mmCIF file of C-alpha atoms in Angstrom:
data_model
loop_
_atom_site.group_PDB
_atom_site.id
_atom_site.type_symbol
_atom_site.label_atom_id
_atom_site.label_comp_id
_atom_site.label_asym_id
_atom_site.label_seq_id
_atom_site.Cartn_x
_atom_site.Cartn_y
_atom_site.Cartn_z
ATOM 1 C CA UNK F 1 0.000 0.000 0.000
ATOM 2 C CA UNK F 2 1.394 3.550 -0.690
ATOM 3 C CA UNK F 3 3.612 5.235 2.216
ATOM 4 C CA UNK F 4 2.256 8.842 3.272
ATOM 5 C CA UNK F 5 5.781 9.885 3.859
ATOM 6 C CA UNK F 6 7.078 9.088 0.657
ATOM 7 C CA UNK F 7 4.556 10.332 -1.692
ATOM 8 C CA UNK F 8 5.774 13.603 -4.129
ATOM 9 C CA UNK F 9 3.208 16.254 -4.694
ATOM 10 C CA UNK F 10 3.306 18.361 -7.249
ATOM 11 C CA UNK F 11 1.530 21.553 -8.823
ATOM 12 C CA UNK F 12 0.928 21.901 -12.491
ATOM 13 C CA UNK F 13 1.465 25.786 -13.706
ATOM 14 C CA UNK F 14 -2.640 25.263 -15.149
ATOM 15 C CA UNK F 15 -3.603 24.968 -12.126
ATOM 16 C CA UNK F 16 -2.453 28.790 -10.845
ATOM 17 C CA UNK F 17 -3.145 29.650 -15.028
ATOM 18 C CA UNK F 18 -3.623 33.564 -13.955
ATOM 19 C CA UNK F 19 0.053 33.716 -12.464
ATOM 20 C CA UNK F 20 3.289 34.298 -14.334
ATOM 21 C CA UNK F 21 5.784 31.552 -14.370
ATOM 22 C CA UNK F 22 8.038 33.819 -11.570
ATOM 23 C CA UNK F 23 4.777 34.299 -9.303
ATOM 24 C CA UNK F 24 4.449 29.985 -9.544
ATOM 25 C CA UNK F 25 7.770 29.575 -8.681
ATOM 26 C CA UNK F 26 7.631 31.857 -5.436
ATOM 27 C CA UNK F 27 3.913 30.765 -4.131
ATOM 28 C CA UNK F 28 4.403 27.174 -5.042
ATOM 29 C CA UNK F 29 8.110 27.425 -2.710
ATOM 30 C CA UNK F 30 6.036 29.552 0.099
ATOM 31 C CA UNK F 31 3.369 26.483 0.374
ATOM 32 C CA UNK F 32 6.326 24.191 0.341
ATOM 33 C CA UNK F 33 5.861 23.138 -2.940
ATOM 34 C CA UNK F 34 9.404 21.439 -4.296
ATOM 35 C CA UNK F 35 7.869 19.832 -7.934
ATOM 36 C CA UNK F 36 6.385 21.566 -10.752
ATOM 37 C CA UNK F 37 4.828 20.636 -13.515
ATOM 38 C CA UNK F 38 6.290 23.147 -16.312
ATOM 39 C CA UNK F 39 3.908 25.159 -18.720
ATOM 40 C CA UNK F 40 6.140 26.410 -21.853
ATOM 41 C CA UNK F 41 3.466 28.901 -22.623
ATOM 42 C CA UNK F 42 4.634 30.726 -19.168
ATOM 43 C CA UNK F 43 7.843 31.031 -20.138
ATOM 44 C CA UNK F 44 9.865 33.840 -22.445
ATOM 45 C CA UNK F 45 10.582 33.418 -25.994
ATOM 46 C CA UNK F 46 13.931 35.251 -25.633
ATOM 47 C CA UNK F 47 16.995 32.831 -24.884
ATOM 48 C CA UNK F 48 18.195 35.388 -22.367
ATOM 49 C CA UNK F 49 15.134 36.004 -19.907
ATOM 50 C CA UNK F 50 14.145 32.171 -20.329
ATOM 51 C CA UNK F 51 17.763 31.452 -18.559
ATOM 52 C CA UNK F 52 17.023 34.269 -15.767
ATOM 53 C CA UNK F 53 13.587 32.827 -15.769
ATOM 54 C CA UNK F 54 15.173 28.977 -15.250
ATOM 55 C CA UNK F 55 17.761 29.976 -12.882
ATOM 56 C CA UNK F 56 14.424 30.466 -10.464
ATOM 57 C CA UNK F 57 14.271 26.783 -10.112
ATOM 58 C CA UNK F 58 17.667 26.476 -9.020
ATOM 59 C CA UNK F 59 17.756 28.853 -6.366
ATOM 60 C CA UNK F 60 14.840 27.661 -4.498
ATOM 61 C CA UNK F 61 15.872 23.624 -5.443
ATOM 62 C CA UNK F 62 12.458 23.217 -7.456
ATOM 63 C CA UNK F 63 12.167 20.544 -9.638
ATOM 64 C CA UNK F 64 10.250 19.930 -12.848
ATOM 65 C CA UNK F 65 7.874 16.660 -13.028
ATOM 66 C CA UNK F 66 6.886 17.052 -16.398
ATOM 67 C CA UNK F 67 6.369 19.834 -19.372
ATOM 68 C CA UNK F 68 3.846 20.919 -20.979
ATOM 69 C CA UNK F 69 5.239 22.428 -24.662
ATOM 70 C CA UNK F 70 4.000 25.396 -26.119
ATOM 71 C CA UNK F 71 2.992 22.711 -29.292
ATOM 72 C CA UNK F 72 2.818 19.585 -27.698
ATOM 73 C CA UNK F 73 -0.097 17.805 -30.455
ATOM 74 C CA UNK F 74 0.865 16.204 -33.724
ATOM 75 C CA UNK F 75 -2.081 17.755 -35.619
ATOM 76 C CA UNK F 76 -3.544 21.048 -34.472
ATOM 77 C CA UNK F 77 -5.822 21.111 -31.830
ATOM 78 C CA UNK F 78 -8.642 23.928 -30.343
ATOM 79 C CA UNK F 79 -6.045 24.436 -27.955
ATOM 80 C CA UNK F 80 -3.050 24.429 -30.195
ATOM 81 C CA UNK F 81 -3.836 25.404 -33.620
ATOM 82 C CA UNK F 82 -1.052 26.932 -34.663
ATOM 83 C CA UNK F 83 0.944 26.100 -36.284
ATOM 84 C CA UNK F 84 -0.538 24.190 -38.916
ATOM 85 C CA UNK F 85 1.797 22.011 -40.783
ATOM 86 C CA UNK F 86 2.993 18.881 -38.590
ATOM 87 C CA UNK F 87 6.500 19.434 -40.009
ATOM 88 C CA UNK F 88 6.370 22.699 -37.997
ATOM 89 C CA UNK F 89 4.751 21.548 -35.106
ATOM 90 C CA UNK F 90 7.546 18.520 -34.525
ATOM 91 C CA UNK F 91 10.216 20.886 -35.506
ATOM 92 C CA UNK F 92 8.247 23.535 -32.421
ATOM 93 C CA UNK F 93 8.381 20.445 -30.199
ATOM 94 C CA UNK F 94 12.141 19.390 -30.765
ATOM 95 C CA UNK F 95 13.151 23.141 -29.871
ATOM 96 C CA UNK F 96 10.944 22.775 -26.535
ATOM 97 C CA UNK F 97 13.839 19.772 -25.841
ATOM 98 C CA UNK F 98 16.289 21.720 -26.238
ATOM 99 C CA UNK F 99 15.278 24.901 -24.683
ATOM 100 C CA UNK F 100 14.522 22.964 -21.491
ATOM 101 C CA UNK F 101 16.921 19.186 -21.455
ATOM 102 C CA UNK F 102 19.079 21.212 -19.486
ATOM 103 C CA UNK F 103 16.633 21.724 -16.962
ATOM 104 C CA UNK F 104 14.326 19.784 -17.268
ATOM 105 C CA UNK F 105 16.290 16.085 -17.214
ATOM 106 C CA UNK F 106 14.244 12.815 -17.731
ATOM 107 C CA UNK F 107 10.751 14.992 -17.142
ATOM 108 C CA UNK F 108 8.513 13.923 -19.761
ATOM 109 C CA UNK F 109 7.106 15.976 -22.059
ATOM 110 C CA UNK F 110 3.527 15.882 -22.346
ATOM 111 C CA UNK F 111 1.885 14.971 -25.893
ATOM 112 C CA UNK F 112 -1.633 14.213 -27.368
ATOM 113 C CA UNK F 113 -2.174 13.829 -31.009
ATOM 114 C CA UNK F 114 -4.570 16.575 -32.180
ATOM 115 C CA UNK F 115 -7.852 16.520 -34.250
ATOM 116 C CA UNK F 116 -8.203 14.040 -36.601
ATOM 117 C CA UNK F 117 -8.452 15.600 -39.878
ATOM 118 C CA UNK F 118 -12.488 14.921 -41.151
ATOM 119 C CA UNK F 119 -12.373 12.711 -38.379
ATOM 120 C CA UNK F 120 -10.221 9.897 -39.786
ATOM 121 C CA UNK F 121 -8.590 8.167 -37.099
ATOM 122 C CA UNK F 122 -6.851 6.015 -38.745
ATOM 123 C CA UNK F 123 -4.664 8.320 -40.574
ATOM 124 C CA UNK F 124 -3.623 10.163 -37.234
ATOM 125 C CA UNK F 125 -2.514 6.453 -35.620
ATOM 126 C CA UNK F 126 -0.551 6.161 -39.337
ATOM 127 C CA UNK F 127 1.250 9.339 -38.992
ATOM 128 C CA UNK F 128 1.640 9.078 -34.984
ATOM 129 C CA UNK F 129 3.894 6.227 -35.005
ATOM 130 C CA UNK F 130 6.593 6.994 -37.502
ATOM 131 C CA UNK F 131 6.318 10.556 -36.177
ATOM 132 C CA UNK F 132 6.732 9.521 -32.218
ATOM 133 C CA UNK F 133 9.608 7.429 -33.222
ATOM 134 C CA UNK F 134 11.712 10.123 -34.683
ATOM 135 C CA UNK F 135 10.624 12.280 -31.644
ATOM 136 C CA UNK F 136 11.254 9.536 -28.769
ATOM 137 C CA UNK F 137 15.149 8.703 -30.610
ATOM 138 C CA UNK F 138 15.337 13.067 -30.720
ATOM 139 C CA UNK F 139 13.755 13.129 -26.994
ATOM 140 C CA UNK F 140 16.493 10.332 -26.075
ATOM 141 C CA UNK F 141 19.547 12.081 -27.732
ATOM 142 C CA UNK F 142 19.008 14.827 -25.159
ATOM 143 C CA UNK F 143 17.625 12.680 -22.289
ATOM 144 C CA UNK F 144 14.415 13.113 -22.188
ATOM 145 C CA UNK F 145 11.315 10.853 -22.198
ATOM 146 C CA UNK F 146 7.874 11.634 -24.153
ATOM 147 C CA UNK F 147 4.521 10.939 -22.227
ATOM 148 C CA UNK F 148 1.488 10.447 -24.088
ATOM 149 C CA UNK F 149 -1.905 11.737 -22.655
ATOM 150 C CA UNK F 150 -5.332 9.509 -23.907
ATOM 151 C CA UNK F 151 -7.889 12.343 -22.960
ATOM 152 C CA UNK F 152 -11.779 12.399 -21.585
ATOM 153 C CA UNK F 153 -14.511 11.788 -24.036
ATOM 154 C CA UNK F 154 -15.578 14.807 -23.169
ATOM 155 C CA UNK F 155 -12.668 16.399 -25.822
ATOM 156 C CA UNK F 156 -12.396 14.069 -28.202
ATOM 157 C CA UNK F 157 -12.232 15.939 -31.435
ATOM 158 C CA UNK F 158 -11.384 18.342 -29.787
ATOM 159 C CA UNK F 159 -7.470 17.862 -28.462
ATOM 160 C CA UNK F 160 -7.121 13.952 -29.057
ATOM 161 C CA UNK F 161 -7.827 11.183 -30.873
ATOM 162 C CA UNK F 162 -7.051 8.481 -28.005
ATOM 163 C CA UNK F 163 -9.454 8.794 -24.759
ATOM 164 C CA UNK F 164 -8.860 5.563 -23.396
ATOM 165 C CA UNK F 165 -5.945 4.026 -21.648
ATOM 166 C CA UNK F 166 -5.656 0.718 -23.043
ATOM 167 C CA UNK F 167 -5.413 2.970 -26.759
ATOM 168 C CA UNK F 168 -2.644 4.685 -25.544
ATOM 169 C CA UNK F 169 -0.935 1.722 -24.549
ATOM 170 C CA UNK F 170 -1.512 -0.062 -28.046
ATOM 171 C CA UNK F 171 0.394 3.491 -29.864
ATOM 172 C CA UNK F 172 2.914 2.854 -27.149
ATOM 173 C CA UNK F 173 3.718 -0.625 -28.244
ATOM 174 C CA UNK F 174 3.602 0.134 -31.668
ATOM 175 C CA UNK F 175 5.813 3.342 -31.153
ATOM 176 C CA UNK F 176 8.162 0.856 -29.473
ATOM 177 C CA UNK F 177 11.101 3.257 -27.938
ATOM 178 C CA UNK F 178 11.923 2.601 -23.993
ATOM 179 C CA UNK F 179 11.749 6.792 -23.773
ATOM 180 C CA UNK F 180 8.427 6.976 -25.119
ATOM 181 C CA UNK F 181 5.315 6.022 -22.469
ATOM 182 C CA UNK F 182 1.780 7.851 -20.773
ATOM 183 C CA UNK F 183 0.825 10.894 -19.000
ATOM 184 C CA UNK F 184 -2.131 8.959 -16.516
ATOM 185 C CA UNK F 185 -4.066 11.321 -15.971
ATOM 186 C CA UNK F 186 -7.295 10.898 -13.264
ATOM 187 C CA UNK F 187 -9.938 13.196 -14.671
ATOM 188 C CA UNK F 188 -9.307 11.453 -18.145
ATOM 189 C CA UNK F 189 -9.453 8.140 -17.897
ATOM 190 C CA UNK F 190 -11.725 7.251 -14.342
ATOM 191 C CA UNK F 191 -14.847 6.089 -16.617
ATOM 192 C CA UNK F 192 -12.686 3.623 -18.455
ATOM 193 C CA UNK F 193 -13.967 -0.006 -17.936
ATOM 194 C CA UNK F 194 -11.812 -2.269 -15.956
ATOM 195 C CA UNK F 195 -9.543 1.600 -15.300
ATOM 196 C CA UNK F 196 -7.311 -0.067 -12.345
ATOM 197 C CA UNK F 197 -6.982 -3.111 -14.221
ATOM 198 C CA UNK F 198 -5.668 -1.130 -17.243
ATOM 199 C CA UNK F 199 -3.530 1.113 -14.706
ATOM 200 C CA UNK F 200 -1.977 -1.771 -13.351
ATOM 201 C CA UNK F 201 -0.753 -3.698 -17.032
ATOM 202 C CA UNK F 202 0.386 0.212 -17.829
ATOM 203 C CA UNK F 203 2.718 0.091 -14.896
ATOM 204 C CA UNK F 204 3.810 -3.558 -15.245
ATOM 205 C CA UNK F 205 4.893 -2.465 -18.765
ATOM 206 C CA UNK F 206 6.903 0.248 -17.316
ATOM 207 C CA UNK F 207 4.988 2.482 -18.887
ATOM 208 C CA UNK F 208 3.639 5.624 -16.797
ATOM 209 C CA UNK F 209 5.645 8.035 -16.535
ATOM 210 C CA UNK F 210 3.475 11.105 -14.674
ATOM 211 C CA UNK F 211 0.418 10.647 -12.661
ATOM 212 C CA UNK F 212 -1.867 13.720 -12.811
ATOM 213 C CA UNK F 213 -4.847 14.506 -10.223
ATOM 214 C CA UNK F 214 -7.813 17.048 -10.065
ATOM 215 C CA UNK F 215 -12.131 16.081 -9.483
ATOM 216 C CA UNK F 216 -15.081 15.562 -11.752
ATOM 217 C CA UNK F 217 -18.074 17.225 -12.329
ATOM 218 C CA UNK F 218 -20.615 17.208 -15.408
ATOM 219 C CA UNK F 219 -17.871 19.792 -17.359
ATOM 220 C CA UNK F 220 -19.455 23.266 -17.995
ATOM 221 C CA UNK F 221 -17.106 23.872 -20.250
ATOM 222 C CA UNK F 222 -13.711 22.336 -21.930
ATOM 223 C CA UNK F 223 -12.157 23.199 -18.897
ATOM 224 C CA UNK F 224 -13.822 22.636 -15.653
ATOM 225 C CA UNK F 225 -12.488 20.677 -13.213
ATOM 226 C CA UNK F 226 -12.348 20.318 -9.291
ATOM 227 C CA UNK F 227 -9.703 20.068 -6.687
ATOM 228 C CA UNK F 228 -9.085 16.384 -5.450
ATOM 229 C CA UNK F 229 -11.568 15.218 -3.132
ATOM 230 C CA UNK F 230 -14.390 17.404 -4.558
ATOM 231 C CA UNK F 231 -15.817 15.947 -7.121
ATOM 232 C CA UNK F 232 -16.786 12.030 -8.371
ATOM 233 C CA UNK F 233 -13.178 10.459 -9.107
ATOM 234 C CA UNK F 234 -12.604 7.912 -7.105
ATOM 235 C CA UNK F 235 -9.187 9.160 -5.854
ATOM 236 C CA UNK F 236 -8.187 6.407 -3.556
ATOM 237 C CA UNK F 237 -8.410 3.276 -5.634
ATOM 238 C CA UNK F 238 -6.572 5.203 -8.509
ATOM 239 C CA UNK F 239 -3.784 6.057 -6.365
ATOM 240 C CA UNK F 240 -3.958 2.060 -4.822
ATOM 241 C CA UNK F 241 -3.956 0.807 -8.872
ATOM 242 C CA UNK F 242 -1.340 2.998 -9.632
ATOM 243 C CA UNK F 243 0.950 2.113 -6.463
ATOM 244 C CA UNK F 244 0.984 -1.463 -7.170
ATOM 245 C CA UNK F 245 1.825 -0.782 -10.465
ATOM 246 C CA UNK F 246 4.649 0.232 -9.243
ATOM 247 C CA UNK F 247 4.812 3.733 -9.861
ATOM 248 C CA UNK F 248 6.688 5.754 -7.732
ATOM 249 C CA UNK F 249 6.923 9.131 -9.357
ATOM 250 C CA UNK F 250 4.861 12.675 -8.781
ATOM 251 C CA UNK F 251 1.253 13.172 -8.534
ATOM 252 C CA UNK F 252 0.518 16.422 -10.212
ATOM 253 C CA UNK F 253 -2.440 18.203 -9.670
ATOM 254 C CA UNK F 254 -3.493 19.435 -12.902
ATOM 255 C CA UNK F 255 -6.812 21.820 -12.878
ATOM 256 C CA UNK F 256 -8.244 23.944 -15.700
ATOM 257 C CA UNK F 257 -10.929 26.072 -14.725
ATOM 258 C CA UNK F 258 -12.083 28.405 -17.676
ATOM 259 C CA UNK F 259 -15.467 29.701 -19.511
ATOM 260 C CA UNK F 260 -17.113 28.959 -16.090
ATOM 261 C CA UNK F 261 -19.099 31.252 -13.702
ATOM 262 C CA UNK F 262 -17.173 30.104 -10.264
ATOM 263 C CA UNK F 263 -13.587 29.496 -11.780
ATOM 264 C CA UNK F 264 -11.489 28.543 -8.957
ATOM 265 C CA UNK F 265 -8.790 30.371 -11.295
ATOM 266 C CA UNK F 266 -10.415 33.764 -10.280
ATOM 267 C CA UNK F 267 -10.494 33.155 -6.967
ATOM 268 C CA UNK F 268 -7.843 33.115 -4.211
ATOM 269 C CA UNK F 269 -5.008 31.135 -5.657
ATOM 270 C CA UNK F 270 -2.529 30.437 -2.668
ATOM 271 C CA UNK F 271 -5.545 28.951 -0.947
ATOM 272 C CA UNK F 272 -6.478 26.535 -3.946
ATOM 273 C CA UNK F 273 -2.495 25.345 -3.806
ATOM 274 C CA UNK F 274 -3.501 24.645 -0.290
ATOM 275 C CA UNK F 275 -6.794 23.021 -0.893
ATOM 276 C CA UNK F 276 -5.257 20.992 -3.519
ATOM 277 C CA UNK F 277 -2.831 19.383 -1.437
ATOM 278 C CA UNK F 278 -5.035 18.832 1.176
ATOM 279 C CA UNK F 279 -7.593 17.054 -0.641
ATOM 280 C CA UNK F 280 -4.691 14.832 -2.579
ATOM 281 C CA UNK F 281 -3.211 14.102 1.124
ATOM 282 C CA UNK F 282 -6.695 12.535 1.637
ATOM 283 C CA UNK F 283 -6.935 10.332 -0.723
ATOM 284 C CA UNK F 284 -3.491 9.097 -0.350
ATOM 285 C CA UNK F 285 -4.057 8.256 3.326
ATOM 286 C CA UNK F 286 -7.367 6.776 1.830
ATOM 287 C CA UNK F 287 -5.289 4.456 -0.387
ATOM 288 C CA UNK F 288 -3.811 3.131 2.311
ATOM 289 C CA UNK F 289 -7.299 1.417 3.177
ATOM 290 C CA UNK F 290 -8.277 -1.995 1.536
#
């Protein structure tokens, strides 16, 4: 059963969306915060400020779970439109590796595929796999691992054309690079048939490489999510699934709250950092609990 004492929290930068990437760093190290989940999109374009902005994580000894690139989908997205040529998009993501390997380590960077184009499927798992090869043997030239995200129903057509776990395990396979695994994230996959079951064969494989956390409610909107222990995910047996899968990385909590009348991204931010680890701290103790 998971240990209490050992567990690694972890904020994503979505979660505190309305902050700059230097306002993250210092509320995140006054809750006592030490991960991060890194948000490109925060960062500067120029070479200079991005190392003044990096040299943040050093002086207070943060460290980054995963990233999040600026164009992290294969085929343009309602998130990520632009560019639209995939050339240009896996030429966007390569420079995110290299901008950030030297900070960033063995951190996976987060991926989902994108919109299938008139909805063909089939052509976006065609072009995915020769496409995440040449990214995973880039990503593994410079360290790094590649984590790919199956996403809710809910935005399917929308950012992805995988929403279920045991899909993103079959492009995995067929991918076939040790550097190249899944983003497991809660909120998208808890109304998967046989979900722990699936968690479990995902970890036996090796394969999860960043647990992410928030609560469900009927969405609002494309983004509407709770903080753990609010909503209808059932928190605890995730975390127990995951655990003896043998995962022993971050939990991330990973909340997107726009286009909603009570965003919790309007209101007071410190205390949702606060709230959020609360309610995760819950549901790990709950693990514990056959």
């Amino acid at each position: 059963m998971p240990d209490p004492v050992t567990y690694v929290f972890s904020m994503s930068e979505f979660t505190t969306q309305p902050w700059t990437f230097e306002e993250d760093v210092a509320h995140y190290v006054g809750r006592g915060v030490t991960y991060l989940e890194l948000c490109e999109a925060k960062l500067a374009d120029d070479d200079a400020r991005l190392r003044d902005q990096l040299q943040l994580l050093a002086q207070h000894h943060m460290r980054i779970s995963s990233v999040q690139p600026v164009v992290r989908t294969l085929f343009p997205s309602q998130s990520q439109p632009h560019p639209a040529p995939l050339p240009e998009r896996m030429a966007r993501f390569r420079r995110t590796i290299e901008r950030l390997g030297p900070v960033a380590g063995d951190a996976p960077y987060v991926t989902n595929t994108g919109v299938p184009p008139n909805g063909n499927t089939q052509a976006v798992l065609d072009t995915a796999i020769p496409e995440y090869q040449a990214l995973a043997d880039f990503a593994r030239d410079h360290g790094a691992r590649i984590a790919l995200e199956p996403l809710n129903p809910t935005i399917l057509n929308v950012e992805s054309a995988i929403w279920t776990l045991d899909q993103g395990m079959r492009l995995v396979e067929a991918v076939d690079r040790p550097n190249f695994g899944i983003c497991l994230d809660y909120w998208n996959l808890w109304q998967s048939p046989g979900i722990a079951d699936s968690i479990r064969a995902c970890g036996a494989a090796g394969r999860i490489y960043i647990v992410q956390a928030s609560d469900w409610r009927t969405p609002r909107s494309y983004q509407d999510r709770l903080i753990p222990g609010q909503g209808a995910i059932p928190l605890a047996s995730l975390i127990r699934a995951t655990h003896e899968a043998g995962y022993r990385g971050p939990y991330e909590v990973e909340i997107f709250s726009g286009d909603v009348p009570d965003s919790l991204w309007s209101g007071d931010l410190d205390q949702l950092i606060t709230d959020c680890r609360a309610g995760l701290d819950r549901a790990w103790r709950a693990a514990l609990t056959p």
